[in-house]
Structure formats: C-alpha cells, structure tokens
C-alpha cells in the first residue's frame, strides 16, 4: 500500500473465499464496496476461478488486485476441478484436500507481500481455512471471518460449547430448535430428510476434520465475524450471535448490485456488444407480474424425477414461467439435453407461455423485470436476497445446507410458501408444485405474499441503509486493525 494511502487511513484487505461461486461472488461484492470507499483489496483464489469471475467496474479496477494461487494436484480429483461446480458431490472431500494444500502457496504469497512493504491490515477468510490464521499471526496480520450464510443458520448450528453440553447425534435432534435458542420459532427447524445431510457436517471427512470443526476453529482464531445480512432481514439475530460466540458480529448488508447496475448497458449474454439478452426480450413481451421465474442454482442435487415433477407441476399450474434450466450434477452424457431430461412434449405443450432457457441468465435483471411476479427458488441465501430486494414473493424448494431453514424463516415472515415434500425422503410431486405456484401466483393468498414481499423490498432496497452497514464495517476494520 502506498504511503499516501496509509496516511489517508485507507485499508489494505486480503480476501480468501471458499472455492464455490456461491461464496466467491459475495466476497467479490464485499471487495467492490471496500474498493469503492478507496481501500485496496487483494482477492485470492485459484487460476481457473479467477479467470471465471465477472469483471469489476473499470473505476474500481486500480484498487482491486486478483491473485491466482496454484491449485494443488490431488489423485482422483478431476482435471481442472477448482470449484464445487467442477466436481461431483462424491469428489468434494478431494476438493477439500486440495484446498488444504493451498496453505503453502498462501504462506509464500503473504510473506512476499509483507517483505515488499504491502502488509495487509486484514485477511478476510471463509469458514474452511483453519490453517490460515496461524500463518497470518506470524506476520502480525489479524483475520476476520465472513459468512455468506444467514446469521440464523450459524445460531442454529451453535457454538462448540453448546454442542458439547447438548450433543445432537440423530437427525431428529435437528428437527427442533437447539436448547441454546429458547426463543427460536418452533416451526423454524430442519425437516428430517434435510437433517440427515446436516448431521454429516458434524462428522469428520477424509481430511479428518468436520465442516463444523472448521467453522468453530475459524471463529476461535478470527477477531470478529461479518455476515451478508442486516437487521431488517434478521431482526435481533446479531445480538443473539454475539452472546453465543462472545465475539463482535458485524452485518455488512445484503451486498446486491446497486439499482443503477441493474439498468446498465446490455453488454453480456446477447448476440454481441450492446445486445439485449434474449430472456429479457422474452420478458418484455409479457404482461406485468404474469411470469414466475424458476431457478434452482447451479449445485442443487436434482434428479431426473425431480425435473419431471417440477416441469409437470409448472404445466399443471397454468401460469407463465421462465425456467433457468440446469442439468443435474453428473449428467453430461450425449443425448441428455433438455428434450431428454424433461417430460415428452413438455416444451411443445407449454410453448407460448413458458420458456426453458439453457443459456446464461442475468438473474438480478430478470428479477427486476416488471413481468416477473414470483420466484421459484432453492432458497440459497444469495438468491433469496435477490428475490426479496425486488419484492418477489417466493415459491420455495430447498435442498441442502441452510436452504431448509431459510425457507421456513421466509414462510414465517409471510413472503411465500414451500412446496410440499415427503418428510422422510424429501420427494415432491407435480401436484405439490402446482399448488404452491397457484397459491403465490393465482389465488387470493398471493396478494398477501406479494404485499409482504414488497414491504420487505422497501427496507432491503434502501441504498442509504445498506451503505450505512458498510460504513460501520469499515469503521470497525479501521479502529481495530
């Protein structure tokens, strides 16, 4: 960092997210906001991930530096696999092993930065990097943890001490609020089929360390925790967390693109520079609030049966839809295109009122479009925030991690409904999909969901409020470096 910047009180911050785009993008958004306030940001990842990140605005690029640490080679990990989107679920432990191998390249890079007079004021890290704080300590650099999941999820997981006092060893233990959250709504917990997956996070993987041990260890070795959230979205939850973990908890706001970015030039996803993406052109032809946007993220563990029931449910619901279609993980064989993965004749039968789109979808701009009246989502935290910032009521189809808890929380807030599922295995059918879609898009209930979502939009979309969260975070980073 230049002496002039240091004299002006500007920060030099390193950021190192877990190797998943659902983590990297919020870290990038946080970095952009720091850079917009004049601070220097170094964003660390691996070569392929750095190359795939979206470009930052030109006026921020002088203050944002991207560093690609060499990805370690691990036997059995597919060639070129550098993120969770590159490897099937059964290879995740190998990806974690490779990620642990980034310790040596990181240590060398940090030592070089310090020796070159570019000592960072902070390293902002993800839950995974238990080995990083000791390396930073050697150079006198403090670390902060940045969680991209909701605060309520971490409160539900709980501190190490709470889990030792009240151990949870069966899936049923996760279907009720934990004993350290006596005021947590009883309806906001995991279903049994979700809890089985969650229980695995408490079990050691191939590395010998469980995901929960990683979360606890990083919390114990970092000075405070930042959340992609705000009081308006999770009222009173930050005080609860500060009490549970006995460390400062700093909300950074929702970290969504500014409204001006949404209405910016159409420079991607079309047929050339300046072309308007085809999905937006299709939406332009639809009437206001008439379309449900369907997107289940890039890593939902969908099966062929799931896709069939979802498609037939949309058909039964009889509403207009835009489906950002992704193949299920592991399906890459020839002859497994949309026509093969969806029910026979589905695309032809819904032609005119539905669009199944396999290409790139500018999700934020789609959700901002006046034709969109609701959002059928897997309830990833980022997608949920994007839907609510634009006042879209939700049809919720959660799968893993925090998604079930998010769905129940949003249902309790009256901004949408969950698709009915079998509690034992998580299966759902076309009738459940159609019923949930109709409740939000067609029936009288939908007006209540839409009104509640619009009320939340008013506070989440208040840029002045969001900027204050970032200003408070910068103030904390400046005072306690």
Coordinates of C-alpha atoms in Angstrom, one line a residue:
X1 CA 0.0 0.0 0.0
X2 CA 1.4 3.4 -0.9
X3 CA 2.4 5.7 1.9
X4 CA -0.1 8.3 0.7
X5 CA -2.9 5.8 1.1
X6 CA -1.7 4.8 4.5
X7 CA -1.6 8.4 5.7
X8 CA -5.2 8.9 4.4
X9 CA -6.3 6.0 6.6
X10 CA -7.1 3.6 3.8
X11 CA -7.1 -0.1 4.4
X12 CA -5.3 -2.9 2.6
X13 CA -7.5 -6.0 2.8
X14 CA -6.9 -9.6 1.5
X15 CA -10.0 -11.7 0.9
X16 CA -10.0 -15.5 0.5
X17 CA -13.3 -17.3 -0.1
X18 CA -14.0 -21.0 -0.2
X19 CA -13.8 -22.5 -3.7
X20 CA -17.5 -22.2 -4.6
X21 CA -19.1 -19.4 -6.7
X22 CA -21.8 -19.0 -4.1
X23 CA -19.1 -17.9 -1.8
X24 CA -16.8 -16.1 -4.3
X25 CA -19.4 -13.7 -5.6
X26 CA -20.5 -12.3 -2.2
X27 CA -16.8 -11.9 -1.4
X28 CA -16.3 -10.1 -4.7
X29 CA -19.3 -7.8 -3.9
X30 CA -17.8 -7.0 -0.4
X31 CA -14.5 -6.3 -2.1
X32 CA -16.1 -3.9 -4.6
X33 CA -17.7 -1.9 -1.8
X34 CA -14.4 -1.6 0.0
X35 CA -12.7 -0.5 -3.2
X36 CA -15.5 2.0 -3.8
X37 CA -14.5 3.6 -0.5
X38 CA -10.9 3.9 -1.6
X39 CA -9.5 0.8 0.1
X40 CA -7.1 -1.7 -1.6
X41 CA -8.4 -5.2 -2.0
X42 CA -6.5 -8.4 -2.9
X43 CA -8.8 -11.2 -3.9
X44 CA -7.3 -14.7 -3.6
X45 CA -8.4 -17.9 -5.4
X46 CA -7.1 -20.3 -8.0
X47 CA -6.3 -19.7 -11.7
X48 CA -9.5 -21.1 -13.2
X49 CA -11.7 -19.4 -10.6
X50 CA -10.0 -16.0 -11.0
X51 CA -10.5 -16.3 -14.8
X52 CA -14.2 -17.0 -14.4
X53 CA -15.0 -14.2 -12.0
X54 CA -17.2 -11.4 -13.5
X55 CA -15.2 -8.2 -14.4
X56 CA -15.2 -5.4 -11.8
X57 CA -16.3 -1.9 -12.9
X58 CA -13.4 0.0 -14.6
X59 CA -13.3 2.7 -11.9
X60 CA -12.6 0.1 -9.2
X61 CA -10.0 -2.0 -11.0
X62 CA -7.0 0.1 -9.9
X63 CA -7.8 -0.8 -6.3
X64 CA -8.7 -4.5 -6.8
X65 CA -5.9 -7.0 -7.3
X66 CA -6.6 -10.6 -8.2
X67 CA -4.1 -13.3 -7.2
X68 CA -4.3 -16.9 -8.5
X69 CA -2.6 -19.4 -6.1
X70 CA -1.6 -22.6 -7.8
X71 CA -4.2 -25.4 -7.3
X72 CA -2.6 -28.5 -5.7
X73 CA -2.9 -31.8 -7.6
X74 CA -4.9 -34.5 -5.8
X75 CA -5.2 -38.0 -7.0
X76 CA -8.8 -38.7 -8.0
X77 CA -9.9 -35.0 -8.4
X78 CA -11.0 -34.3 -12.0
X79 CA -8.5 -32.4 -14.0
X80 CA -9.3 -28.7 -13.9
X81 CA -11.6 -29.0 -10.9
X82 CA -11.0 -25.8 -8.9
X83 CA -14.5 -25.2 -7.5
X84 CA -17.6 -27.1 -6.3
X85 CA -19.2 -26.7 -9.7
X86 CA -16.3 -28.6 -11.3
X87 CA -16.6 -31.8 -9.2
X88 CA -19.4 -34.2 -8.5
X89 CA -20.6 -34.4 -4.8
X90 CA -18.6 -37.6 -4.2
X91 CA -15.4 -35.8 -5.0
X92 CA -16.0 -32.9 -2.5
X93 CA -13.6 -34.4 0.1
X94 CA -10.9 -34.4 -2.6
X95 CA -11.6 -30.8 -3.3
X96 CA -11.2 -30.0 0.4
X97 CA -8.0 -31.9 0.5
X98 CA -6.7 -29.8 -2.5
X99 CA -7.9 -26.6 -0.8
X100 CA -5.9 -27.5 2.4
X101 CA -2.9 -27.8 0.1
X102 CA -3.2 -24.0 -0.6
X103 CA -1.7 -23.3 2.8
X104 CA 1.9 -23.3 1.5
X105 CA 1.2 -21.1 -1.6
X106 CA -0.7 -18.7 0.6
X107 CA 2.1 -18.5 3.2
X108 CA 4.6 -17.8 0.5
X109 CA 2.4 -15.0 -1.0
X110 CA 1.8 -13.4 2.3
X111 CA 5.5 -13.5 3.2
X112 CA 6.3 -11.9 -0.1
X113 CA 3.7 -9.1 0.4
X114 CA 5.0 -8.3 3.8
X115 CA 8.6 -8.3 2.7
X116 CA 7.6 -6.0 -0.2
X117 CA 6.0 -3.4 2.1
X118 CA 2.5 -4.5 1.3
X119 CA 1.4 -5.9 4.6
X120 CA -2.3 -6.3 4.7
X121 CA -4.3 -4.7 7.5
X122 CA -6.7 -7.7 7.5
X123 CA -7.3 -11.0 5.9
X124 CA -11.0 -11.8 5.5
X125 CA -11.4 -15.5 5.3
X126 CA -14.1 -18.2 4.8
X127 CA -15.1 -20.9 7.2
X128 CA -12.8 -23.5 5.6
X129 CA -9.4 -22.0 6.2
X130 CA -8.5 -23.2 9.7
X131 CA -4.8 -23.2 8.7
X132 CA -4.7 -19.5 7.7
X133 CA -4.9 -17.6 11.0
X134 CA -1.7 -19.1 12.4
X135 CA 0.1 -18.1 9.2
X136 CA -1.3 -14.6 9.4
X137 CA -0.3 -14.4 13.1
X138 CA 3.4 -15.0 12.2
X139 CA 3.2 -11.7 10.3
X140 CA 1.1 -9.8 12.8
X141 CA -1.9 -9.7 10.5
X142 CA -5.4 -10.0 12.0
X143 CA -8.1 -12.1 10.4
X144 CA -11.9 -11.7 10.2
X145 CA -14.4 -14.4 9.2
X146 CA -17.0 -13.6 6.5
X147 CA -20.1 -15.9 6.5
X148 CA -22.2 -15.8 3.3
X149 CA -25.0 -17.8 5.0
X150 CA -27.7 -16.3 7.2
X151 CA -27.0 -15.5 10.8
X152 CA -29.9 -17.7 11.9
X153 CA -28.2 -20.7 10.4
X154 CA -25.0 -20.2 12.4
X155 CA -27.1 -19.6 15.5
X156 CA -28.9 -22.9 14.8
X157 CA -25.6 -24.8 14.4
X158 CA -24.4 -23.2 17.6
X159 CA -21.1 -22.8 19.4
X160 CA -18.7 -25.6 20.3
X161 CA -19.6 -25.3 24.0
X162 CA -23.4 -25.5 23.3
X163 CA -23.0 -28.6 21.2
X164 CA -20.8 -30.2 23.9
X165 CA -23.4 -29.6 26.5
X166 CA -26.3 -30.6 24.3
X167 CA -25.0 -33.0 21.7
X168 CA -27.1 -33.8 18.7
X169 CA -26.4 -37.3 17.3
X170 CA -29.6 -38.1 15.4
X171 CA -31.5 -36.4 12.5
X172 CA -34.4 -35.8 14.8
X173 CA -32.2 -33.6 17.0
X174 CA -32.1 -31.1 14.2
X175 CA -35.9 -31.0 13.6
X176 CA -36.4 -28.9 16.7
X177 CA -34.7 -25.6 17.8
X178 CA -31.5 -26.1 19.8
X179 CA -31.6 -25.7 23.5
X180 CA -29.4 -22.5 23.4
X181 CA -32.1 -20.8 21.3
X182 CA -35.2 -20.9 23.6
X183 CA -37.0 -18.1 21.7
X184 CA -36.4 -19.6 18.2
X185 CA -39.7 -20.2 16.5
X186 CA -40.6 -23.9 16.8
X187 CA -41.6 -24.0 13.1
X188 CA -38.2 -22.9 12.0
X189 CA -36.1 -26.0 12.0
X190 CA -34.9 -28.7 9.6
X191 CA -37.0 -31.5 8.1
X192 CA -35.8 -35.0 8.7
X193 CA -34.5 -35.5 5.2
X194 CA -32.5 -32.3 5.4
X195 CA -31.3 -33.1 8.9
X196 CA -29.7 -36.3 7.7
X197 CA -27.5 -34.2 5.4
X198 CA -26.8 -31.7 8.1
X199 CA -25.7 -34.4 10.5
X200 CA -22.9 -35.2 8.1
X201 CA -21.4 -31.8 8.6
X202 CA -20.6 -32.8 12.2
X203 CA -18.8 -35.9 11.1
X204 CA -15.1 -35.9 10.1
X205 CA -14.4 -36.2 6.4
X206 CA -11.4 -37.7 4.6
X207 CA -9.3 -34.8 5.9
X208 CA -10.1 -35.9 9.5
X209 CA -11.8 -32.6 10.2
X210 CA -15.6 -32.0 10.0
X211 CA -17.1 -28.9 8.5
X212 CA -18.4 -27.9 11.9
X213 CA -14.9 -28.2 13.4
X214 CA -13.7 -25.9 10.6
X215 CA -16.4 -23.3 11.4
X216 CA -15.7 -23.4 15.1
X217 CA -11.9 -23.2 14.6
X218 CA -12.0 -20.2 12.3
X219 CA -14.4 -18.4 14.7
X220 CA -12.0 -19.0 17.5
X221 CA -8.9 -17.8 15.6
X222 CA -10.5 -14.7 14.0
X223 CA -11.3 -11.4 15.7
X224 CA -14.9 -11.0 14.6
X225 CA -17.5 -12.3 12.1
X226 CA -19.0 -10.4 9.2
X227 CA -22.4 -11.5 7.8
X228 CA -24.1 -11.0 4.5
X229 CA -27.2 -9.8 6.2
X230 CA -28.8 -6.9 8.1
X231 CA -31.1 -6.2 11.0
X232 CA -34.1 -5.7 8.7
X233 CA -33.7 -9.2 7.2
X234 CA -32.8 -11.0 10.5
X235 CA -34.0 -8.9 13.4
X236 CA -32.3 -9.4 16.8
X237 CA -30.2 -12.3 15.4
X238 CA -26.9 -10.5 15.6
X239 CA -27.2 -9.8 19.4
X240 CA -28.0 -13.5 19.8
X241 CA -24.9 -14.5 17.9
X242 CA -22.7 -12.1 19.8
X243 CA -23.9 -13.6 23.1
X244 CA -23.4 -17.2 21.8
X245 CA -19.9 -16.8 20.4
X246 CA -18.7 -13.9 22.7
X247 CA -17.2 -12.0 19.8
X248 CA -18.3 -9.0 17.7
X249 CA -20.8 -9.7 14.9
X250 CA -20.9 -7.2 12.1
X251 CA -23.7 -7.2 9.4
X252 CA -22.4 -5.9 6.0
X253 CA -25.8 -5.6 4.4
X254 CA -27.2 -7.6 1.6
X255 CA -24.4 -6.9 -0.9
X256 CA -26.5 -6.7 -4.0
X257 CA -25.7 -4.7 -7.1
X258 CA -26.9 -1.1 -7.0
X259 CA -30.1 -0.4 -8.9
X260 CA -28.1 1.5 -11.5
X261 CA -26.2 -1.6 -12.3
X262 CA -29.4 -3.5 -12.9
X263 CA -30.4 -0.9 -15.5
X264 CA -27.0 -0.7 -17.0
X265 CA -25.9 -1.5 -20.6
X266 CA -26.7 -4.9 -22.1
X267 CA -23.1 -6.0 -22.7
X268 CA -23.3 -9.7 -22.0
X269 CA -25.4 -12.7 -22.8
X270 CA -26.7 -11.4 -26.1
X271 CA -25.6 -11.8 -29.7
X272 CA -22.9 -9.1 -29.4
X273 CA -21.9 -6.0 -27.6
X274 CA -24.9 -3.9 -26.7
X275 CA -27.4 -6.7 -27.5
X276 CA -30.2 -7.3 -25.1
X277 CA -30.3 -10.8 -23.6
X278 CA -33.0 -12.9 -25.2
X279 CA -34.6 -13.8 -21.9
X280 CA -35.1 -10.1 -21.2
X281 CA -36.6 -9.7 -24.7
X282 CA -39.0 -12.5 -24.0
X283 CA -40.0 -10.9 -20.7
X284 CA -40.5 -7.6 -22.5
X285 CA -43.4 -9.3 -24.3
X286 CA -45.2 -10.5 -21.2
X287 CA -47.7 -8.5 -19.1
X288 CA -46.8 -7.2 -15.6
X289 CA -46.4 -9.7 -12.8
X290 CA -47.5 -12.6 -15.0
X291 CA -44.3 -14.7 -15.0
X292 CA -42.8 -17.0 -12.4
X293 CA -39.1 -17.1 -12.6
X294 CA -37.7 -20.6 -11.9
X295 CA -34.1 -21.1 -10.9
X296 CA -32.6 -23.7 -8.6
X297 CA -29.0 -22.6 -8.5
X298 CA -26.0 -24.4 -10.0
X299 CA -25.5 -27.1 -7.4
X300 CA -28.9 -28.3 -6.3
X301 CA -28.8 -32.2 -6.2
X302 CA -31.6 -32.6 -8.7
X303 CA -32.6 -36.0 -10.1
X304 CA -34.3 -36.8 -13.4
X305 CA -37.5 -37.5 -11.4
X306 CA -37.3 -34.1 -9.7
X307 CA -37.1 -32.4 -13.1
X308 CA -40.1 -34.3 -14.4
X309 CA -42.3 -33.4 -11.4
X310 CA -41.2 -29.8 -11.4
X311 CA -41.9 -29.5 -15.2
X312 CA -45.3 -31.2 -14.9
X313 CA -46.2 -29.1 -11.9
X314 CA -45.5 -25.9 -13.8
X315 CA -47.7 -27.2 -16.6
X316 CA -50.5 -28.0 -14.2
X317 CA -50.3 -24.6 -12.5
X318 CA -51.1 -23.0 -15.9
X319 CA -49.1 -19.8 -15.3
X320 CA -46.4 -18.3 -17.5
X321 CA -42.8 -19.2 -16.5
X322 CA -39.2 -18.6 -17.3
X323 CA -37.1 -21.5 -16.3
X324 CA -33.3 -21.1 -16.0
X325 CA -32.6 -24.7 -16.7
X326 CA -29.5 -26.6 -15.4
X327 CA -28.7 -30.2 -15.9
X328 CA -28.5 -32.3 -12.8
X329 CA -24.9 -32.8 -11.4
X330 CA -23.2 -35.7 -13.1
X331 CA -25.4 -35.7 -16.2
X332 CA -23.1 -34.9 -19.1
X333 CA -23.6 -37.8 -21.5
X334 CA -24.5 -37.2 -25.1
X335 CA -28.3 -37.3 -25.7
X336 CA -29.2 -35.8 -22.4
X337 CA -30.3 -32.4 -23.5
X338 CA -33.5 -30.5 -22.4
X339 CA -35.8 -32.7 -24.5
X340 CA -34.4 -35.9 -23.0
X341 CA -34.4 -34.6 -19.4
X342 CA -37.9 -33.1 -19.4
X343 CA -41.2 -35.0 -20.0
X344 CA -42.0 -35.8 -23.5
X345 CA -43.8 -33.0 -25.3
X346 CA -43.5 -30.6 -22.3
X347 CA -41.7 -27.9 -24.2
X348 CA -44.2 -28.0 -27.1
X349 CA -47.2 -28.1 -24.8
X350 CA -46.1 -25.0 -22.9
X351 CA -44.8 -23.1 -25.9
X352 CA -46.1 -19.5 -25.8
X353 CA -46.5 -19.3 -22.1
X354 CA -43.2 -20.9 -20.9
X355 CA -39.6 -20.6 -21.8
X356 CA -37.0 -23.2 -20.8
X357 CA -33.6 -21.4 -21.2
X358 CA -30.3 -23.3 -21.0
X359 CA -28.0 -20.4 -21.6
X360 CA -26.8 -17.6 -19.4
X361 CA -29.5 -15.8 -17.4
X362 CA -28.8 -12.3 -15.9
X363 CA -30.7 -13.3 -12.7
X364 CA -30.7 -9.9 -11.0
X365 CA -32.0 -8.2 -14.1
X366 CA -34.7 -10.9 -14.6
X367 CA -35.9 -10.5 -11.0
X368 CA -36.0 -6.7 -11.5
X369 CA -38.2 -7.0 -14.6
X370 CA -41.8 -5.9 -14.3
X371 CA -43.1 -9.0 -15.9
X372 CA -41.9 -11.2 -13.1
X373 CA -44.4 -11.8 -10.4
X374 CA -42.8 -14.5 -8.3
X375 CA -39.6 -16.5 -7.9
X376 CA -39.5 -20.4 -7.6
X377 CA -36.1 -20.8 -5.8
X378 CA -34.0 -23.4 -4.0
X379 CA -33.6 -20.8 -1.2
X380 CA -29.9 -20.3 -1.5
X381 CA -29.2 -17.2 0.6
X382 CA -27.9 -15.1 -2.3
X383 CA -30.9 -16.0 -4.5
X384 CA -33.4 -15.4 -1.6
X385 CA -31.9 -11.9 -1.0
X386 CA -32.1 -11.1 -4.8
X387 CA -35.7 -12.1 -4.9
X388 CA -36.7 -10.1 -1.8
X389 CA -34.7 -7.0 -2.8
X390 CA -37.1 -6.7 -5.8
X391 CA -40.2 -7.6 -3.8
X392 CA -40.8 -11.0 -5.4
X393 CA -42.9 -13.5 -3.3
X394 CA -41.3 -16.9 -3.2
X395 CA -42.2 -20.5 -4.1
X396 CA -39.6 -22.4 -2.1
X397 CA -38.0 -25.8 -3.0
X398 CA -35.0 -26.1 -0.7
X399 CA -32.4 -29.0 -0.9
X400 CA -29.3 -28.7 1.3
X401 CA -27.2 -26.8 3.8
X402 CA -29.1 -23.7 5.1
X403 CA -31.8 -23.8 2.5
X404 CA -34.5 -25.5 4.5
X405 CA -34.0 -23.1 7.5
X406 CA -34.2 -20.2 5.1
X407 CA -37.4 -21.5 3.5
X408 CA -39.1 -21.9 6.9
X409 CA -37.9 -18.4 8.0
X410 CA -39.3 -16.8 4.9
X411 CA -42.6 -18.7 5.2
X412 CA -42.9 -17.5 8.8
X413 CA -42.4 -13.9 7.5
X414 CA -45.3 -14.4 5.1
X415 CA -43.4 -13.8 1.9
X416 CA -44.0 -17.2 0.2
X417 CA -44.8 -20.9 0.5
X418 CA -42.8 -24.1 0.5
X419 CA -43.5 -26.9 -2.0
X420 CA -44.9 -29.9 0.0
X421 CA -42.5 -32.7 0.4
X422 CA -42.3 -36.2 1.9
X423 CA -40.6 -35.7 5.2
X424 CA -38.7 -39.0 5.1
X425 CA -37.0 -38.7 1.8
X426 CA -37.6 -35.2 0.6
X427 CA -39.5 -36.2 -2.6
X428 CA -42.1 -33.9 -4.1
X429 CA -44.7 -34.3 -6.9
X430 CA -46.3 -32.2 -9.6
X431 CA -49.4 -31.6 -7.5
X432 CA -47.4 -30.0 -4.7
X433 CA -45.5 -27.8 -7.2
X434 CA -48.7 -26.7 -8.9
X435 CA -50.5 -26.0 -5.6
X436 CA -47.6 -23.8 -4.3
X437 CA -47.3 -21.9 -7.6
X438 CA -51.0 -21.2 -7.7
X439 CA -51.1 -20.0 -4.1
X440 CA -48.5 -17.4 -4.9
X441 CA -49.4 -16.5 -8.4
X442 CA -53.2 -17.1 -8.8
X443 CA -55.1 -17.5 -5.5
X444 CA -56.1 -14.8 -3.0
X445 CA -53.2 -15.7 -0.7
X446 CA -50.9 -14.4 -3.4
X447 CA -51.8 -10.8 -2.7
X448 CA -50.7 -11.2 0.9
X449 CA -47.4 -12.8 0.0
X450 CA -46.8 -10.0 -2.6
X451 CA -47.7 -7.3 -0.2
X452 CA -45.3 -8.7 2.5
X453 CA -42.5 -9.1 -0.1
X454 CA -43.0 -5.5 -1.3
X455 CA -42.8 -4.3 2.3
X456 CA -39.5 -6.1 2.8
X457 CA -38.3 -4.6 -0.5
X458 CA -38.8 -1.1 0.8
X459 CA -36.2 -1.7 3.6
X460 CA -33.8 -4.0 1.8
X461 CA -33.7 -1.8 -1.3
X462 CA -33.0 1.3 0.7
X463 CA -29.4 2.0 -0.5
X464 CA -28.8 4.6 2.2
X465 CA -29.4 1.9 4.9
X466 CA -27.2 -0.6 3.1
X467 CA -24.4 1.9 2.7
X468 CA -24.5 2.6 6.5
X469 CA -23.9 -1.1 7.2
X470 CA -20.8 -0.9 5.0
X471 CA -19.6 2.3 6.6
X472 CA -20.0 0.7 10.1
X473 CA -17.9 -2.3 8.9
X474 CA -15.2 -0.1 7.5
X475 CA -15.2 1.9 10.8
X476 CA -14.7 -1.4 12.7
X477 CA -11.9 -2.6 10.4
X478 CA -10.1 0.8 10.7
X479 CA -10.4 1.0 14.5
X480 CA -9.3 -2.5 15.4
X481 CA -6.7 -3.4 12.8

